[in-house]
PDB file of C-alpha atoms in Angstrom:
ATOM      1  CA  UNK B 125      79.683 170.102  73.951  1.00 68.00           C
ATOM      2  CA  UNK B 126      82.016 172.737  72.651  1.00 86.00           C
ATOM      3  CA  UNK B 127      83.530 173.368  69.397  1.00 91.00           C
ATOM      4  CA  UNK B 128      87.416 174.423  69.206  1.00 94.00           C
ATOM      5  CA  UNK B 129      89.895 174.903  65.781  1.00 96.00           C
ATOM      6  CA  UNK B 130      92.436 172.238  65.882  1.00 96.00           C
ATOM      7  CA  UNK B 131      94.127 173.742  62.896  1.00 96.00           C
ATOM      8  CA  UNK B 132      93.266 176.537  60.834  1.00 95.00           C
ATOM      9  CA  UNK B 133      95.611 177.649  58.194  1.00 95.00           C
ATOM     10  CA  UNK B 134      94.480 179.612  55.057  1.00 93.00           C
ATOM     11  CA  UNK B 135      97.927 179.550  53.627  1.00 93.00           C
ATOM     12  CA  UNK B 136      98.906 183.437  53.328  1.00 92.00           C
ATOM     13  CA  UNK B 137     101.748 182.967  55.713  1.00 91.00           C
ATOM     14  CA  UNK B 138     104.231 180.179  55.669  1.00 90.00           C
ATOM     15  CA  UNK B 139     103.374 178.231  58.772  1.00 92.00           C
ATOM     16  CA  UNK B 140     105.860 175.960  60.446  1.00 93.00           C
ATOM     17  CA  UNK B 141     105.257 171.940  60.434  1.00 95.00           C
ATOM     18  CA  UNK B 142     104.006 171.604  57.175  1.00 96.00           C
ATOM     19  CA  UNK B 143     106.075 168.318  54.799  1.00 94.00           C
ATOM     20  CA  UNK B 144     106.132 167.164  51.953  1.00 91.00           C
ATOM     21  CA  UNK B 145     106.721 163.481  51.033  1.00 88.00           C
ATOM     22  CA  UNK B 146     107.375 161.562  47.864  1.00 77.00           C
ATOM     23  CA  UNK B 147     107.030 163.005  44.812  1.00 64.00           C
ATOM     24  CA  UNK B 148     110.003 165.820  44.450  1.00 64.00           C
ATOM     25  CA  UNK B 149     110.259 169.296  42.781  1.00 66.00           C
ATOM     26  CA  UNK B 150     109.549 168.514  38.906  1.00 61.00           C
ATOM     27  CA  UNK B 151     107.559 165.278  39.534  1.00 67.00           C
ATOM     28  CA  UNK B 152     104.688 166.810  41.219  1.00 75.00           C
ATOM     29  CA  UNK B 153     105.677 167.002  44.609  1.00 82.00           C
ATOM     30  CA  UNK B 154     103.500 169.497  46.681  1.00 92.00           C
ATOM     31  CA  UNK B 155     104.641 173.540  46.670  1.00 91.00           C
ATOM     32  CA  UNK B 156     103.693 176.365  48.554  1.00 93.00           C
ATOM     33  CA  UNK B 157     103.230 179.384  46.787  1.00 90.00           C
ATOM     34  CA  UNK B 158     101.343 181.384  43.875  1.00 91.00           C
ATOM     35  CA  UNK B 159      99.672 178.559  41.667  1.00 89.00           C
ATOM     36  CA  UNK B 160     100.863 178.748  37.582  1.00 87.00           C
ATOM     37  CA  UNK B 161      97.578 177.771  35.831  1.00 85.00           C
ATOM     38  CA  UNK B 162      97.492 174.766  32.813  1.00 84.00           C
ATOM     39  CA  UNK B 163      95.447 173.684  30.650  1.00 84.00           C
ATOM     40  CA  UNK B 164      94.242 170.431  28.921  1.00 83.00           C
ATOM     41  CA  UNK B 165      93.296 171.844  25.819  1.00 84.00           C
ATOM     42  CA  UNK B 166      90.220 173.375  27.437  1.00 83.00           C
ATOM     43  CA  UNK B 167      90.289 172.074  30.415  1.00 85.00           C
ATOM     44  CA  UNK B 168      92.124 173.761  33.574  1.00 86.00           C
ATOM     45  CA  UNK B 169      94.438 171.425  34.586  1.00 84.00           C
ATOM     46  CA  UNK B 170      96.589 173.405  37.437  1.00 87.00           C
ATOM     47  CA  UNK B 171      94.810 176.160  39.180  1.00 89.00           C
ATOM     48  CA  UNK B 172      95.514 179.879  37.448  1.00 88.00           C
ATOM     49  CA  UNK B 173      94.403 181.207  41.100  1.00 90.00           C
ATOM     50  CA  UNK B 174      93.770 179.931  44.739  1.00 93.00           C
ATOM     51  CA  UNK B 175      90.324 179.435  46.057  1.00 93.00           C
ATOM     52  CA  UNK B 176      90.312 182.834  47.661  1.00 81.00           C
ATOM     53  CA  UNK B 177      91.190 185.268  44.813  1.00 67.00           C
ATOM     54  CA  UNK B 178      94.168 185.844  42.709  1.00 61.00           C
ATOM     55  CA  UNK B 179      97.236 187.180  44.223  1.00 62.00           C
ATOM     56  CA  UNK B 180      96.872 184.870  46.874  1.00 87.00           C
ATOM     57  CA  UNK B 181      98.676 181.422  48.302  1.00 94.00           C
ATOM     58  CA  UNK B 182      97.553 177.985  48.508  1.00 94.00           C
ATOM     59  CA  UNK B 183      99.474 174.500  48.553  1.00 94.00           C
ATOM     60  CA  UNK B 184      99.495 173.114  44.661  1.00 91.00           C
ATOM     61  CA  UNK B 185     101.198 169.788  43.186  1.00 86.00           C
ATOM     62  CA  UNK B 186     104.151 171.826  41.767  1.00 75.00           C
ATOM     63  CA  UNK B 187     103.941 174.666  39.658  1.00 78.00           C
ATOM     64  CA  UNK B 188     105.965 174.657  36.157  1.00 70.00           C
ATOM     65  CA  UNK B 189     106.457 177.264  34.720  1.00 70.00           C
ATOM     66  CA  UNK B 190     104.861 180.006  33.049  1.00 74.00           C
ATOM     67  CA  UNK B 191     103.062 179.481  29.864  1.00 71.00           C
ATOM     68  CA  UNK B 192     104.520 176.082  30.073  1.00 70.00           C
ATOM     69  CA  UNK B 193     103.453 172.551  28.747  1.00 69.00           C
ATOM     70  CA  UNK B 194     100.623 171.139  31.244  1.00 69.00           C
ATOM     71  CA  UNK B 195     102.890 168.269  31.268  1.00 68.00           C
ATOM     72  CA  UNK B 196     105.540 169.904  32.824  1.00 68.00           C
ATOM     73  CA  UNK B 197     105.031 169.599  36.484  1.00 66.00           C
ATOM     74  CA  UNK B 198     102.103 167.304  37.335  1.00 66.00           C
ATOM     75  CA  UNK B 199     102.007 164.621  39.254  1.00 68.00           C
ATOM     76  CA  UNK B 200     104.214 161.540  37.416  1.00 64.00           C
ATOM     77  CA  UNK B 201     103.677 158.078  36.865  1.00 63.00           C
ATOM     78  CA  UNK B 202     103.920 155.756  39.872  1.00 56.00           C
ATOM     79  CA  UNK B 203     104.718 158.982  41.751  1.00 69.00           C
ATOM     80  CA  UNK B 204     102.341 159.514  45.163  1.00 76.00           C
ATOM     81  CA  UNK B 205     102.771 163.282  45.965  1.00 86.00           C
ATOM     82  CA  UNK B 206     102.051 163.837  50.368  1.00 90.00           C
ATOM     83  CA  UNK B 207     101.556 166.563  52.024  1.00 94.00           C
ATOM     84  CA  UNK B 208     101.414 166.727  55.839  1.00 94.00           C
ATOM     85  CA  UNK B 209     100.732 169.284  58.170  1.00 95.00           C
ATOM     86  CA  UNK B 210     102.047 170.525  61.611  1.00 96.00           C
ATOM     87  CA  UNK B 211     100.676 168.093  64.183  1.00 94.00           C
ATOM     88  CA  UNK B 212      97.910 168.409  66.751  1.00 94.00           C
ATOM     89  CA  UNK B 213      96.113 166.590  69.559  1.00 93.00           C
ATOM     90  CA  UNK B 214      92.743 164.589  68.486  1.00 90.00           C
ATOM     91  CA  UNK B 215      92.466 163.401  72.514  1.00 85.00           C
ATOM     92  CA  UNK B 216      89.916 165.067  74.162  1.00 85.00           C
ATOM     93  CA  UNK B 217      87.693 165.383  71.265  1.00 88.00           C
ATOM     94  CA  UNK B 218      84.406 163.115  70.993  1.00 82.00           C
ATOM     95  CA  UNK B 219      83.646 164.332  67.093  1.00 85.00           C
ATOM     96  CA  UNK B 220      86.250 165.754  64.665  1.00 89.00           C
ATOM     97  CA  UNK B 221      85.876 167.118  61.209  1.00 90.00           C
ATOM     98  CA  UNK B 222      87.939 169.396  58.855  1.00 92.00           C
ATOM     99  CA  UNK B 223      86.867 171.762  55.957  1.00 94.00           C
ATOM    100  CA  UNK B 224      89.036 173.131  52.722  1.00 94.00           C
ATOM    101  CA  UNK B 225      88.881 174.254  49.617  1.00 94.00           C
ATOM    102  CA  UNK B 226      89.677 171.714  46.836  1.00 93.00           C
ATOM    103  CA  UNK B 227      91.043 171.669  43.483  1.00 92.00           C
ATOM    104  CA  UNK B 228      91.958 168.095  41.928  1.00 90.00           C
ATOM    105  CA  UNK B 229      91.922 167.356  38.073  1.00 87.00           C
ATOM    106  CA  UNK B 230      92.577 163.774  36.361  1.00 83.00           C
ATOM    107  CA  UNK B 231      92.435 162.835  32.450  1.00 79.00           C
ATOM    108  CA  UNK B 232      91.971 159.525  33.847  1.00 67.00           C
ATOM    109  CA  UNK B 233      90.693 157.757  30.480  1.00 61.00           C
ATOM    110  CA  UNK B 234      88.132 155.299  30.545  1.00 59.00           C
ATOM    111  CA  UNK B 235      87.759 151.283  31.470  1.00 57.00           C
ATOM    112  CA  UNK B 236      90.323 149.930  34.037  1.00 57.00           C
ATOM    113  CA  UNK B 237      92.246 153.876  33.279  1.00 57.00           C
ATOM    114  CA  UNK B 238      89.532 155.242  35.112  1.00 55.00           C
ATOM    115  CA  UNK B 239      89.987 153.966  38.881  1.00 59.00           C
ATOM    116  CA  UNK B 240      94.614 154.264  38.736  1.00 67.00           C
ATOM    117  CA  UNK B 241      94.770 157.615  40.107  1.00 73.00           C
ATOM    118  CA  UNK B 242      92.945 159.159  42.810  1.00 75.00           C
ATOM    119  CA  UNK B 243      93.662 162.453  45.376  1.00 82.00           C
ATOM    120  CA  UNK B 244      93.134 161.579  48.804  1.00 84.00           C
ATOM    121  CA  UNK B 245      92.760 163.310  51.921  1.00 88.00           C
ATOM    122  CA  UNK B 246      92.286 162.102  55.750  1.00 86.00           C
ATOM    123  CA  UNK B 247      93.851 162.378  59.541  1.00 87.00           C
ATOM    124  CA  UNK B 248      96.369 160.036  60.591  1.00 86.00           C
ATOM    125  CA  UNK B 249      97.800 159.804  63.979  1.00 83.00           C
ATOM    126  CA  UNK B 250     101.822 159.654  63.133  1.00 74.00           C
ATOM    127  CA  UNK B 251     103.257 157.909  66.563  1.00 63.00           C
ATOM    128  CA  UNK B 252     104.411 155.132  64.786  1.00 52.00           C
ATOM    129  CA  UNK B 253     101.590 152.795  65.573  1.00 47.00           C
ATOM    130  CA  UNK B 254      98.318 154.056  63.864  1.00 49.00           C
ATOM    131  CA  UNK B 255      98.275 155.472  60.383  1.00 52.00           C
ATOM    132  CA  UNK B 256      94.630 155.216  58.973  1.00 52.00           C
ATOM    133  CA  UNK B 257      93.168 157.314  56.482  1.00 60.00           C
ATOM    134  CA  UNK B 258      89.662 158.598  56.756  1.00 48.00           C
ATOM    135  CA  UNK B 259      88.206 159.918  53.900  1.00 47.00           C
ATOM    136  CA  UNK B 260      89.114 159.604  50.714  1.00 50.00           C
ATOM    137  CA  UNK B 261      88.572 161.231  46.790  1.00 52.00           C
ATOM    138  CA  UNK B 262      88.797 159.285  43.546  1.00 52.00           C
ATOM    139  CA  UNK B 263      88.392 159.580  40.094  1.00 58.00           C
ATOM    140  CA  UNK B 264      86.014 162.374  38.890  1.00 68.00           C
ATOM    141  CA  UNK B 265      87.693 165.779  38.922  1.00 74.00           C
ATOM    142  CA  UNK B 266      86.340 169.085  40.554  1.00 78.00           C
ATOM    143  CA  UNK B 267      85.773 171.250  37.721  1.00 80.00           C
ATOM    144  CA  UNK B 268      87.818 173.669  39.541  1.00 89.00           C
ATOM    145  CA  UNK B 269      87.258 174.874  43.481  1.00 92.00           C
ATOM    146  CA  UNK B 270      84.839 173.237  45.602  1.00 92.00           C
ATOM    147  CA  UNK B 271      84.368 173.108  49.018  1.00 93.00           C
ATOM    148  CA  UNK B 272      84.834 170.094  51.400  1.00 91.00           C
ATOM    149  CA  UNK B 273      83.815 169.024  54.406  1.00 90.00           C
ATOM    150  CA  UNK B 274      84.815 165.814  56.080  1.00 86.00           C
ATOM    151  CA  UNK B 275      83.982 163.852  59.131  1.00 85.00           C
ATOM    152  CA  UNK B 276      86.848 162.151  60.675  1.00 83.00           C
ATOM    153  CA  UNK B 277      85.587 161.466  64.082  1.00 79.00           C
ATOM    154  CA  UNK B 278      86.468 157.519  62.778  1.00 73.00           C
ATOM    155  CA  UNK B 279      89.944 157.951  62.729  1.00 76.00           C
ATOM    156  CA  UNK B 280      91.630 157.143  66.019  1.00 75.00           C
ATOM    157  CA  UNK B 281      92.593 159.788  68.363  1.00 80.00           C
ATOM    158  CA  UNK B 282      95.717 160.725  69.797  1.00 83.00           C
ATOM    159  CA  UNK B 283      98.636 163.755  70.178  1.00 86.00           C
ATOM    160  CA  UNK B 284     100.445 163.014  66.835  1.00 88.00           C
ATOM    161  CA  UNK B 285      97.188 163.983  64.834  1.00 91.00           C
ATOM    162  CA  UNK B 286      98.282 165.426  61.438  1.00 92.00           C
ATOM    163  CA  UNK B 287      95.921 166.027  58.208  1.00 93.00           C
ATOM    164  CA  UNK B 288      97.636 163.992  55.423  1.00 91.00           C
ATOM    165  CA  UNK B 289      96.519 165.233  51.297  1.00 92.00           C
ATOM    166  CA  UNK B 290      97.648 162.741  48.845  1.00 88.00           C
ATOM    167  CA  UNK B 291      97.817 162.780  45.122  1.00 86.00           C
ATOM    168  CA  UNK B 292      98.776 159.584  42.877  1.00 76.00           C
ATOM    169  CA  UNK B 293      99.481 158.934  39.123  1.00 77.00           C
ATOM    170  CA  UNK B 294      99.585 154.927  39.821  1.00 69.00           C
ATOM    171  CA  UNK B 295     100.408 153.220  36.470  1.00 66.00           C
ATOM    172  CA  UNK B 296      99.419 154.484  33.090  1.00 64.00           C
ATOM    173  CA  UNK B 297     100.826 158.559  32.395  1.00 67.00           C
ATOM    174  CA  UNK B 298      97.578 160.826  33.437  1.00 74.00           C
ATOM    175  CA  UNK B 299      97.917 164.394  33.776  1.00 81.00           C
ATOM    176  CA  UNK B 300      96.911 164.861  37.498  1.00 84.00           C
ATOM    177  CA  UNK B 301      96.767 168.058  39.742  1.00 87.00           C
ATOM    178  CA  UNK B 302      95.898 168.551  43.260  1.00 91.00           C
ATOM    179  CA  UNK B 303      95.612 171.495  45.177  1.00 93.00           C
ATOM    180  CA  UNK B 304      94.130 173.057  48.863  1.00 94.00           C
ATOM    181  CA  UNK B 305      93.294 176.033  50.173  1.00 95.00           C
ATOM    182  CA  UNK B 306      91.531 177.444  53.740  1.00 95.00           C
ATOM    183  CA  UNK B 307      91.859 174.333  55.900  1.00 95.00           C
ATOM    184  CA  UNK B 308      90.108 174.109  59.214  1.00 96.00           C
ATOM    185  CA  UNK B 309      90.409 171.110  61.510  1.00 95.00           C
ATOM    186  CA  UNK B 310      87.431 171.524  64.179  1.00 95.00           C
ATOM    187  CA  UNK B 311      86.566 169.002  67.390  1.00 92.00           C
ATOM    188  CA  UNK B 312      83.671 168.528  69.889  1.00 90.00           C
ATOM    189  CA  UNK B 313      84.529 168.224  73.312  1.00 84.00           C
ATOM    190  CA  UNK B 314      82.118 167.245  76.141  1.00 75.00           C
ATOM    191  CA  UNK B 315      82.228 169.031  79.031  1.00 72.00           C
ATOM    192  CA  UNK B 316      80.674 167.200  82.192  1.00 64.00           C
ATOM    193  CA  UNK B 317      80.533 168.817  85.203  1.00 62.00           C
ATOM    194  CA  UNK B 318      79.113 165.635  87.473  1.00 60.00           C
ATOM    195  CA  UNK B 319      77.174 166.174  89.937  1.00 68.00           C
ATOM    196  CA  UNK B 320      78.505 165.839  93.897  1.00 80.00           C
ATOM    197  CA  UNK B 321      78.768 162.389  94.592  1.00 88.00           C
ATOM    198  CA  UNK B 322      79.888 160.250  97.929  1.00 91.00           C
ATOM    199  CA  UNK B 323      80.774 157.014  96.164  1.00 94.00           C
ATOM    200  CA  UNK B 324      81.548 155.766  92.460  1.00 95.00           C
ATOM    201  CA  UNK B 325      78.503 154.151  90.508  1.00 95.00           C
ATOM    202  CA  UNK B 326      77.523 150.523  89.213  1.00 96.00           C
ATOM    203  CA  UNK B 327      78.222 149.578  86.059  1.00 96.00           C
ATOM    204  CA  UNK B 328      75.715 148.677  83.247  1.00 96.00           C
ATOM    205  CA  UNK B 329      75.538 145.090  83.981  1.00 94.00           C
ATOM    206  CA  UNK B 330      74.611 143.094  81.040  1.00 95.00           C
ATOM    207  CA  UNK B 331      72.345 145.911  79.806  1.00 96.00           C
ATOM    208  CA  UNK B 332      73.951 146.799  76.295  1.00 96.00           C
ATOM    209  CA  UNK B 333      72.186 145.853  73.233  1.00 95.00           C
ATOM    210  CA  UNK B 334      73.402 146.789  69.723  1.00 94.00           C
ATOM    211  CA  UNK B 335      71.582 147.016  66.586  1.00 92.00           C
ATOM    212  CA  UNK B 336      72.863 148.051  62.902  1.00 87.00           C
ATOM    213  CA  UNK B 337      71.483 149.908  60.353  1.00 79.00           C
ATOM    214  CA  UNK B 338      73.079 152.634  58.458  1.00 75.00           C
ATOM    215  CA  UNK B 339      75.160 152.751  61.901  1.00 83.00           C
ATOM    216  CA  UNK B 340      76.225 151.242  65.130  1.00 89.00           C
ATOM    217  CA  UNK B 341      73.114 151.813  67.505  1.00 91.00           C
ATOM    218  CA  UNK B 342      74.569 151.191  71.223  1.00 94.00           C
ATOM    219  CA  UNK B 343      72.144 151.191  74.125  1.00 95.00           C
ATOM    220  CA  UNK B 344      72.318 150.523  77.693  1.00 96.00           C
ATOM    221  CA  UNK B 345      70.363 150.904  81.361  1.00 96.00           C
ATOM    222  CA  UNK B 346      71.169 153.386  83.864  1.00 95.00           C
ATOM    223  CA  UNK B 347      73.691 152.396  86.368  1.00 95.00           C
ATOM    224  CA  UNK B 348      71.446 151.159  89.914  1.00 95.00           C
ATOM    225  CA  UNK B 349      71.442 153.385  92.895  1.00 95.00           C
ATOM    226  CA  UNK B 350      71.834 152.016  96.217  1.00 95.00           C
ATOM    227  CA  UNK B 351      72.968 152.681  99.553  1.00 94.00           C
ATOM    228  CA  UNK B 352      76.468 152.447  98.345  1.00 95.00           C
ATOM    229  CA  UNK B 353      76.802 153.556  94.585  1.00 95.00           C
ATOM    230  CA  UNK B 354      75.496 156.810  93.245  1.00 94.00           C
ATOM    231  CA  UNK B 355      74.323 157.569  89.938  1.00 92.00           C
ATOM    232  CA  UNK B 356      76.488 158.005  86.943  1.00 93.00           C
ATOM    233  CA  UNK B 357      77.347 161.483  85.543  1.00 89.00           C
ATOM    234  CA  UNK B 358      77.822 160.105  82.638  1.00 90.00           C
ATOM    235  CA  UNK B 359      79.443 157.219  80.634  1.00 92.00           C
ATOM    236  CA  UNK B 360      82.567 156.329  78.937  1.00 92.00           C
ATOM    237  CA  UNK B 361      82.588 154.154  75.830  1.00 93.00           C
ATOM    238  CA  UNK B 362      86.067 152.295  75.205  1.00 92.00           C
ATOM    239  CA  UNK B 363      86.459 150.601  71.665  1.00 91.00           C
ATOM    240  CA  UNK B 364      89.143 148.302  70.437  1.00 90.00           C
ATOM    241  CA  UNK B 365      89.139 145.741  67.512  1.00 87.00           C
ATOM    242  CA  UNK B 366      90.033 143.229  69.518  1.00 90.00           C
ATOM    243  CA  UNK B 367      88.269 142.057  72.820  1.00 90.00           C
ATOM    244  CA  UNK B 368      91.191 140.921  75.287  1.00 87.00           C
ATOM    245  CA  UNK B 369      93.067 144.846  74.775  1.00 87.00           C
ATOM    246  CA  UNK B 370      94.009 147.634  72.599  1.00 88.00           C
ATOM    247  CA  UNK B 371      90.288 149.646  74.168  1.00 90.00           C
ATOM    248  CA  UNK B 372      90.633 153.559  74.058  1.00 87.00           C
ATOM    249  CA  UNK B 373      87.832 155.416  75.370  1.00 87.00           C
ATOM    250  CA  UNK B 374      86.166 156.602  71.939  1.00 84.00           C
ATOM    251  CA  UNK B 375      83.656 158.496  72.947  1.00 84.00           C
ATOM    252  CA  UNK B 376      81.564 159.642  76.463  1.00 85.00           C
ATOM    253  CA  UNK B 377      77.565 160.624  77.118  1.00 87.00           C
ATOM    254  CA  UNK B 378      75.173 161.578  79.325  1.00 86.00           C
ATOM    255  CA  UNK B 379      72.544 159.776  77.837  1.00 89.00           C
ATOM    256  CA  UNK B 380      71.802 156.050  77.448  1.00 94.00           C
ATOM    257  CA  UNK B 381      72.643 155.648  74.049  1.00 92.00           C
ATOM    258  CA  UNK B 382      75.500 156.161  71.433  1.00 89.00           C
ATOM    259  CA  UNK B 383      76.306 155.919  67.542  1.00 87.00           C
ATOM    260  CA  UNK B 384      79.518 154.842  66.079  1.00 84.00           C
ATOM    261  CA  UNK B 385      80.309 154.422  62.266  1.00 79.00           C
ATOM    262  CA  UNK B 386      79.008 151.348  60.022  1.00 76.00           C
ATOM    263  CA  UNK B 387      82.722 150.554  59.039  1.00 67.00           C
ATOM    264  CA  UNK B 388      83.862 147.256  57.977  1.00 64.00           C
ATOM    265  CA  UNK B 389      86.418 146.373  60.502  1.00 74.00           C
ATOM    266  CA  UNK B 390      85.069 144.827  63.730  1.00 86.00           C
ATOM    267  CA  UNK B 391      84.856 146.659  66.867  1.00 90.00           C
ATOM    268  CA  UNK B 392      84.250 145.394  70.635  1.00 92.00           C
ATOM    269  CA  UNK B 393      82.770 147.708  73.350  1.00 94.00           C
ATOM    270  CA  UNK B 394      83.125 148.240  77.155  1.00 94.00           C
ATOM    271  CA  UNK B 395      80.854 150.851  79.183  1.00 95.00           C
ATOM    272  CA  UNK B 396      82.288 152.547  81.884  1.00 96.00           C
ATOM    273  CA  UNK B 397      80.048 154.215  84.453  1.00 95.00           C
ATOM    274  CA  UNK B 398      81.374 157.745  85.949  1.00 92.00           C
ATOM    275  CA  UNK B 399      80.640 160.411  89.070  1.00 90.00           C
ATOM    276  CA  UNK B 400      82.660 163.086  90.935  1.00 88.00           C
ATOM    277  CA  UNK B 401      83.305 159.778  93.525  1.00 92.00           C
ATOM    278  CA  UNK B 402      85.009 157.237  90.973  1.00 92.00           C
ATOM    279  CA  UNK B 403      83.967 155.174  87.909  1.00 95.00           C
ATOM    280  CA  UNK B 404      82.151 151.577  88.160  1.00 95.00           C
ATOM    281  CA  UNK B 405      85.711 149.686  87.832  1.00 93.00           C
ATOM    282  CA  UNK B 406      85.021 148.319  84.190  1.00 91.00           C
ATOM    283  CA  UNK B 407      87.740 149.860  82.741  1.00 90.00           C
ATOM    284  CA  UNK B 408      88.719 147.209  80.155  1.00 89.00           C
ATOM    285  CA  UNK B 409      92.637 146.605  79.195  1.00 78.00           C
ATOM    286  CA  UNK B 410      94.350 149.033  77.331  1.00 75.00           C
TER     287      UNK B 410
END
């Protein structure tokens, strides 16, 4: 496997393709630029200073302005502040993660108070068709900059890939503040070089057997050699949440076993056996 940057943006240049969505200037919509520090009595609301040093630029929920009320500019109530960035293709990647600096901050009160607002980060493919958030942040502040890292290999891939930051006030008046800085978007890509090969393989037969744990275990048999199939290179796994259609091939291996995510929606699973000749013709609907 290799690594590659999908995205990497450390926000010290104004890149094209970033937006902004919802919340507007003065409600605490999202702004590029020098943050204007607040405070909560004590308590550092907005950040005084990126992650990287002062002087330096980072995407904040709105700056007010200077020496002004901590009120002034953050995020309102029943306001959802969005900030999306220039878009990139998840396709060819079997594991995908991204990294930033964060800075989120929340008087969220106590009892039912304490679960309204959240700040939430993820990928979503934008086509029009998927939108599913992958990770997400609530309730307990930061306590200023902290690094993130986040695995979104669960999120499904496509060209219209974009990293999507939310912030939301939901009901009740909280102060809330979001803010990023130093994003990296990273995938793993196999690279298979099969082996020569005079005709496609078998398929896996009946062999696959799944057992859960704190994952999806998937394992399988080898693909038979015989006069007229060769052995796999390797294999394709094609996932959909429904088993008549809608399979995308999720992930491929050399080996004879795979992982996918303990996640709550229900998944269905085709192998796919593949050489330099062909594949083993199991290629389920897409």
């Amino acid at each position: 496997a290799v690594t590659e940057v999908l995205l990497s943006d450390d926000f010290e240049t104004s890149k094209p393709g970033w937006e902004t969505r919802g919340a507007g200037d003065g409600a605490g919509g999202w702004e590029w630029g020098d943050p204007v520090g607040t405070f909560d009595g004590s308590e550092p609301a907005n950040p005084k200073d990126c992650a990287d040093g002062p002087g330096t630029l980072c995407w904040t929920t709105d700056n007010g302005p200077v020496d002004g009320s901590v009120l002034d500019n953050d995020v309102d109530t029943a306001q959802q502040a969005t900030l999306l960035s220039p878009r990139f293709d998840t396709t060819p990647y079997k594991r995908t993660r991204m990294r930033f600096d964060l800075w989120y901050y929340d008087d969220n009160g106590s009892g039912s108070e304490a679960t309204q607002d959240l700040g939430e980060w993820g990928l979503i493919q934008e086509d029009g068709l998927l939108d599913a958030t992958s990770s997400r942040f609530r309730i307990d502040p930061t306590g200023g900059w902290i690094p993130v890292e986040s695995d979104m290999t669960n999120v499904p891939r496509g060209p219209d890939a974009r990293a999507r930051f939310q912030a939301w006030d939901t009901e009740v008046d909280h102060i809330v503040e979001m803010a990023i800085d130093n994003l990296v978007i990273e995938g793993d890509r196999i690279v298979c070089e099969p082996l020569a090969a005079d005709d496609p393989p078998h398929g896996i037969g009946d062999s696959l057997r799944l057992t859960k744990s704190g994952q999806v275990d998937l394992n399988w048999n080898a693909s038979p050699i015989d006069a007229t199939h060769d052995g796999a290179a390797y294999y394709e796994i094609h996932v959909s949440s429904t088993p008549g259609g809608g399979f995308a091939v999720e992930d491929t291996t050399t080996e004879l076993r795979a992982t996918r995510p303990l996640d709550t929606s229900i998944e269905f699973y085709r192998l796919v056996a593949v050489n330099a000749a062909g594949t083993s013709g199991d290629e389920p609907a897409p």
